[in-house]
XYZ file of C-alpha atoms in Angstrom:
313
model
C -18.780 15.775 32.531
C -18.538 19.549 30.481
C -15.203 20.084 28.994
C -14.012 23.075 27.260
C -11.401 24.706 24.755
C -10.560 27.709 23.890
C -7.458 28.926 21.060
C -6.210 31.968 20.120
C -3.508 31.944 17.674
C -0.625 33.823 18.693
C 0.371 34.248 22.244
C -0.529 38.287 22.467
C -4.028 37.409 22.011
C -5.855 36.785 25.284
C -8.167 34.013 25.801
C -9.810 35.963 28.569
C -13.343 36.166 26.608
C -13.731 32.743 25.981
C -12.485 31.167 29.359
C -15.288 33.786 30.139
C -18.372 32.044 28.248
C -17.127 28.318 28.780
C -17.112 29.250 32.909
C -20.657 31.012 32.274
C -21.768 27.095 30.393
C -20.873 25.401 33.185
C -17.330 24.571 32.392
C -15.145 24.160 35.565
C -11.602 25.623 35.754
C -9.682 22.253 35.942
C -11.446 21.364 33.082
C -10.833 23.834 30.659
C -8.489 23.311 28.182
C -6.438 26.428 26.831
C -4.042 26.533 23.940
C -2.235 29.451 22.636
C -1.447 28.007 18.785
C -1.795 29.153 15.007
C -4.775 27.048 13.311
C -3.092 26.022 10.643
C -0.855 23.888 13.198
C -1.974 20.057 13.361
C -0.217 19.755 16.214
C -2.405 20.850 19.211
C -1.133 18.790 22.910
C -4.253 20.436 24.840
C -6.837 19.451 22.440
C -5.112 15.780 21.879
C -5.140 15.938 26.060
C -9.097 16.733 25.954
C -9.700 14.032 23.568
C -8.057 11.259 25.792
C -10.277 12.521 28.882
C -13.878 12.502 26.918
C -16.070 9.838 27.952
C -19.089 8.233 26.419
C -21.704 10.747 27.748
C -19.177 14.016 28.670
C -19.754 17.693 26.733
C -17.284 19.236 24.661
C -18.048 22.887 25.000
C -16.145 25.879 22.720
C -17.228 29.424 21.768
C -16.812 28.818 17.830
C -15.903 26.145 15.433
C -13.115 28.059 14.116
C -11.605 27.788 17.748
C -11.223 23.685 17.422
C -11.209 22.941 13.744
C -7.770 24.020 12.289
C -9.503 23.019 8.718
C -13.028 22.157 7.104
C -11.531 18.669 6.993
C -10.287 18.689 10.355
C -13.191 19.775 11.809
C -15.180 17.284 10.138
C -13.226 14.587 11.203
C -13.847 16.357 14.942
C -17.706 15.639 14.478
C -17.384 12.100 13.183
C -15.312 11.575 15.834
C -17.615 13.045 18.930
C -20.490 11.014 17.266
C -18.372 7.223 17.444
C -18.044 7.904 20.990
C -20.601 9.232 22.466
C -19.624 12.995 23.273
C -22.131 15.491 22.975
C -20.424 18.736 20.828
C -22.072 22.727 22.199
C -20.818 25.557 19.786
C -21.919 28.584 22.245
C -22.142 31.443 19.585
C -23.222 29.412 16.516
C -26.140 27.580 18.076
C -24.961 23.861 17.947
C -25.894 21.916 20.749
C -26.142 17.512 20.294
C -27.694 17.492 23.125
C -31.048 19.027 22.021
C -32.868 17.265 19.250
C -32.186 20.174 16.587
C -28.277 20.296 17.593
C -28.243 16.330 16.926
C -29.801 17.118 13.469
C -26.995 19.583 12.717
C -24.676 17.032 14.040
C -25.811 13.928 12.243
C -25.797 16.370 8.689
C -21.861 17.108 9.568
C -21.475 13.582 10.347
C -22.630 12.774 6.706
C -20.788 15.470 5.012
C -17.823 14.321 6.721
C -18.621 11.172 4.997
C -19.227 12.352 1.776
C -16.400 14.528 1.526
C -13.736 11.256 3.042
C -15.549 9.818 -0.140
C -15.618 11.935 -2.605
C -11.368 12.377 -2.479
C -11.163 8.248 -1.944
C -13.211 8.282 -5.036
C -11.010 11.339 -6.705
C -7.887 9.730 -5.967
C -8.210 6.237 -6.980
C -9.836 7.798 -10.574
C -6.509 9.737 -10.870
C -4.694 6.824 -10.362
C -6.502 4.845 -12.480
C -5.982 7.480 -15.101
C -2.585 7.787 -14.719
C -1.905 3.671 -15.188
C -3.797 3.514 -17.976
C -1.482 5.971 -19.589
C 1.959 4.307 -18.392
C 2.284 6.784 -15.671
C 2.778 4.979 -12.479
C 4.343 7.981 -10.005
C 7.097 8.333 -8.363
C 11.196 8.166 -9.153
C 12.342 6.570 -12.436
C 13.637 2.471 -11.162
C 17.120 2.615 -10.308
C 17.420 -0.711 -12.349
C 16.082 -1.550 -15.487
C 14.906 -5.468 -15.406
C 17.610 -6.618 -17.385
C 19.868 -4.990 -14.917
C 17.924 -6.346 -12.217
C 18.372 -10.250 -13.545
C 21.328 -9.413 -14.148
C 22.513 -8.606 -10.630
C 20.462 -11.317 -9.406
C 22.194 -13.853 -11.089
C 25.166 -12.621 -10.284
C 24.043 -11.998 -6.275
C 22.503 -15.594 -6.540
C 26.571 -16.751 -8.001
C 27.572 -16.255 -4.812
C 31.117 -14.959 -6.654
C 30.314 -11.479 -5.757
C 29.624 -9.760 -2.580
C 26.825 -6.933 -2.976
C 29.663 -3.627 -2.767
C 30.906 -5.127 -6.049
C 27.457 -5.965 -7.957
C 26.711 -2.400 -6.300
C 29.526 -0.797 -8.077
C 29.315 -2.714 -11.417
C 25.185 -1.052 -11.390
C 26.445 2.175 -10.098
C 23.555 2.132 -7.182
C 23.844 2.206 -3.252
C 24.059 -1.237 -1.266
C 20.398 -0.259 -0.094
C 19.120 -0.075 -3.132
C 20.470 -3.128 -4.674
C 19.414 -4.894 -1.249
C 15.928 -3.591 -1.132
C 15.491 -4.395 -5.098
C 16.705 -7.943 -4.281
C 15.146 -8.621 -1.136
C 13.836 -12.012 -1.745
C 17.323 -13.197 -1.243
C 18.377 -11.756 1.548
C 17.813 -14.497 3.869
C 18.943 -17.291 0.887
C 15.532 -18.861 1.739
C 12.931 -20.288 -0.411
C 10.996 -17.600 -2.865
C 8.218 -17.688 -5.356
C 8.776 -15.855 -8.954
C 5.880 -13.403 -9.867
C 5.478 -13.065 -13.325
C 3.501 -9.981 -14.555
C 1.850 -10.499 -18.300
C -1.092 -8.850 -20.049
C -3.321 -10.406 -23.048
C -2.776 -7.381 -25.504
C 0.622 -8.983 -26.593
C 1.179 -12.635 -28.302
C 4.528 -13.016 -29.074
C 5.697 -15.780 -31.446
C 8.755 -16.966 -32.250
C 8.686 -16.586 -36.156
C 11.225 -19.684 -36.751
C 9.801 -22.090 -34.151
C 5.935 -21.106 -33.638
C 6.874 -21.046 -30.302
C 4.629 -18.848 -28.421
C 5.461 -16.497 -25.454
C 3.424 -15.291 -22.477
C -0.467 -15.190 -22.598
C -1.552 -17.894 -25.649
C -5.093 -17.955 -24.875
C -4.679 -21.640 -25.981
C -4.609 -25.053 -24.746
C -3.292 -26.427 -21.763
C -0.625 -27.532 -23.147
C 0.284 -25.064 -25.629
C 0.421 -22.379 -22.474
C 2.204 -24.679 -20.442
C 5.281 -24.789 -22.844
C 5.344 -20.966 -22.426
C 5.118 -20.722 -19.284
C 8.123 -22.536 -18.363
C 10.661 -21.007 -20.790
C 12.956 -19.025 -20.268
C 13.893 -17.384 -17.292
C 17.301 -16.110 -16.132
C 17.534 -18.026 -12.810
C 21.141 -19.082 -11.524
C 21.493 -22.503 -10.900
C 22.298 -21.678 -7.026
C 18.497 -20.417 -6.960
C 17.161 -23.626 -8.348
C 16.453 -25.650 -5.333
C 14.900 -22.459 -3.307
C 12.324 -21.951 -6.110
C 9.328 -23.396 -5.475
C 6.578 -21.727 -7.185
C 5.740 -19.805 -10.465
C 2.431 -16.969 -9.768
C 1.479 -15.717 -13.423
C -0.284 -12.341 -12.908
C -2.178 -11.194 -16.072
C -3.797 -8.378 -16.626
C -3.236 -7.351 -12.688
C -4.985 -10.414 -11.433
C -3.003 -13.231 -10.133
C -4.553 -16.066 -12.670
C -2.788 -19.157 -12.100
C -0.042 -20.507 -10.103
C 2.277 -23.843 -10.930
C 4.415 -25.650 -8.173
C 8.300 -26.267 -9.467
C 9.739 -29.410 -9.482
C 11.583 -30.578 -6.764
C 14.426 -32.531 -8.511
C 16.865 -29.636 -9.822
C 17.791 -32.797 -12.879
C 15.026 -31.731 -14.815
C 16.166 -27.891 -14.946
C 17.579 -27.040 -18.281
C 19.058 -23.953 -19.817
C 19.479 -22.189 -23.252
C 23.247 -20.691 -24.661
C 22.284 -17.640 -22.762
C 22.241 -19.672 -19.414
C 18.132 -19.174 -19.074
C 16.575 -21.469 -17.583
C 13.518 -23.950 -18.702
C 11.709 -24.205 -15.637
C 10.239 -27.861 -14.634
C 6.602 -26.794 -13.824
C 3.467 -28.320 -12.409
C -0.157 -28.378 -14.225
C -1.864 -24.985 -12.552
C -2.297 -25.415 -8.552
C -5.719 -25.406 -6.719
C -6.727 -23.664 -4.024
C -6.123 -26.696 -1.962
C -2.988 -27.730 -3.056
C -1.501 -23.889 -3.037
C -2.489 -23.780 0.916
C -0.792 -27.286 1.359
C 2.555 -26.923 -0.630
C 2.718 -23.232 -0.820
C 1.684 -22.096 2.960
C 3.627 -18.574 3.460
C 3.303 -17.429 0.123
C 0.339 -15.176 0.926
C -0.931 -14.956 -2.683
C -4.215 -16.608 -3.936
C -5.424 -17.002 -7.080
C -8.049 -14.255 -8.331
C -5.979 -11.250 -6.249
C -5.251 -7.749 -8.001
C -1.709 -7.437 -8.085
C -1.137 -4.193 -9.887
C 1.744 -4.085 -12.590
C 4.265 -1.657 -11.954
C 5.756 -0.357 -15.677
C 8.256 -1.831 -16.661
C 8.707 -5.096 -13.849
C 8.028 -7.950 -16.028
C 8.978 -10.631 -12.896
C 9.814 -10.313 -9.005
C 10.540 -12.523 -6.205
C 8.853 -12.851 -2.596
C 9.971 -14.818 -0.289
C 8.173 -17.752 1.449
């Protein structure tokens, strides 16, 4: 079946010439569709009405690419679409006509430029950001809570000895944002803490050796530092179950918590040394850890300044 369209942008303008050569290509009357709309508009209900008609097969028929295509882009996108489905596309006044060999030719090299162009911005944009992480620039507005605010308020949310209006207050933030910052609590079900490190940093504690973070040492050297210290309430104790150490933006190992809450312990500042498992397989993550959609060897980018976050399980 031969559809057609014809556009003119304001409503003064009279589509007379080009219902005139659609009629002439063998477009009938009931299906021509005309739309009186600016081209810069991506809203178009005639053209969207067209679309949902074409069949594998059917003609789409219009006197000029300018008259479909609000934008290179759009237009583009147009072609790639016709060619996924089947629909032969006839430009009357430019030549173009898929279904002659030469018109597919011209078709199949829009196709591809539409393709190369949906690239070449993919490719643009994901250098920028790149560019832009690697330089502490991460986008958007400023966090409403710096992460010692944030454990702060979780500890206290966690308390139970003060409703969210007053943590809210004591922050000076909404109720939303303190909800949506602290949303692996909402439900007071189990969680998972995410813990976000990088290797350019070794801390050591000068009077103790005692290192912090990434080691880059023994088993047992990075297990003592991965457990200590983190400011967990002891009302969150028996929901954690799981510790997922992201380094370097790639989740790297994850360690099961222990079960009995006996074996917690805390410091004079009320963190908490965390009774942790050896590293979890594969295996043993899917088993104990089912809902906690996060396996080992995943990019998890590092937002600046989050050094930890919960999800729930």
């Amino acid at each position: 079946m031969r559809f057609g369209y014809a556009r003119v942008s304001t409503r003064d303008q009279s589509t007379d010439h080009q219902i005139d050569a659609l009629a002439a290509a063998g477009v009938a009357a009931e299906n021509m569709f005309i739309e009186k709309v600016s081209g810069k508009l991506s809203s178009r209900p005639k053209l969207d009405l067209m679309l949902d008609k074409l069949r594998a097969g059917d003609e789409v028929v219009v006197t000029r690419l300018k008259r479909i295509g609000r934008s290179q882009q759009h237009l583009l996108e147009l072609v790639r679409w016709f060619g996924e489905h089947e629909v032969d596309f006839i430009v009357l006044e430019q030549g173009i006509d898929t279904s002659t060999p030469g018109g597919r030719l011209v078709f199949h090299f829009l196709a591809a430029l539409a393709e190369y162009d949906r690239e070449m911005i993919v490719e643009g944009t994901m250098d920028g950001l790149a560019a832009a992480r690697a330089r502490g620039r991460v986008g958007g507005r400023p966090l409403a809570l710096t992460q010692r605010q944030l454990d702060q308020a979780q500890r206290m949310y966690d308390a139970g000895e003060h409703t969210v209006a007053e943590i809210a207050e004591t922050f000076r933030v909404g109720r939303t944002t303190l909800y949506r910052q602290l949303h692996a609590y909402n439900d007071g079900g189990d969680c998972a803490l995410v813990v976000y490190r990088n290797t350019r940093t070794r801390k050591i504690d000068a009077d103790t050796s005692r290192r912090y973070g990434e080691t880059g040492a023994s088993e047992k050297v990075q297990l003592e530092a991965d457990r200590k210290w983190f400011p967990i309430a002891p009302a969150r104790w028996p929901r954690l179950k799981a510790i997922v150490y992201v380094v370097d933006g790639v989740v790297t190992r994850i360690r099961g918590v222990e079960a009995d809450v006996s074996k917690w312990d805390t410091d004079d500042r009320g963190y908490a040394d965390v009774p942790v498992t050896k590293p979890l397989t594969e295996l043993q993550i899917a088993k104990r850890l089912p809902t906690l959609g996060i396996a080992l060897g995943d990019h998890r980018p590092h937002a600046r300044g989050k050094i930890r976050e919960y999800v729930s399980l």
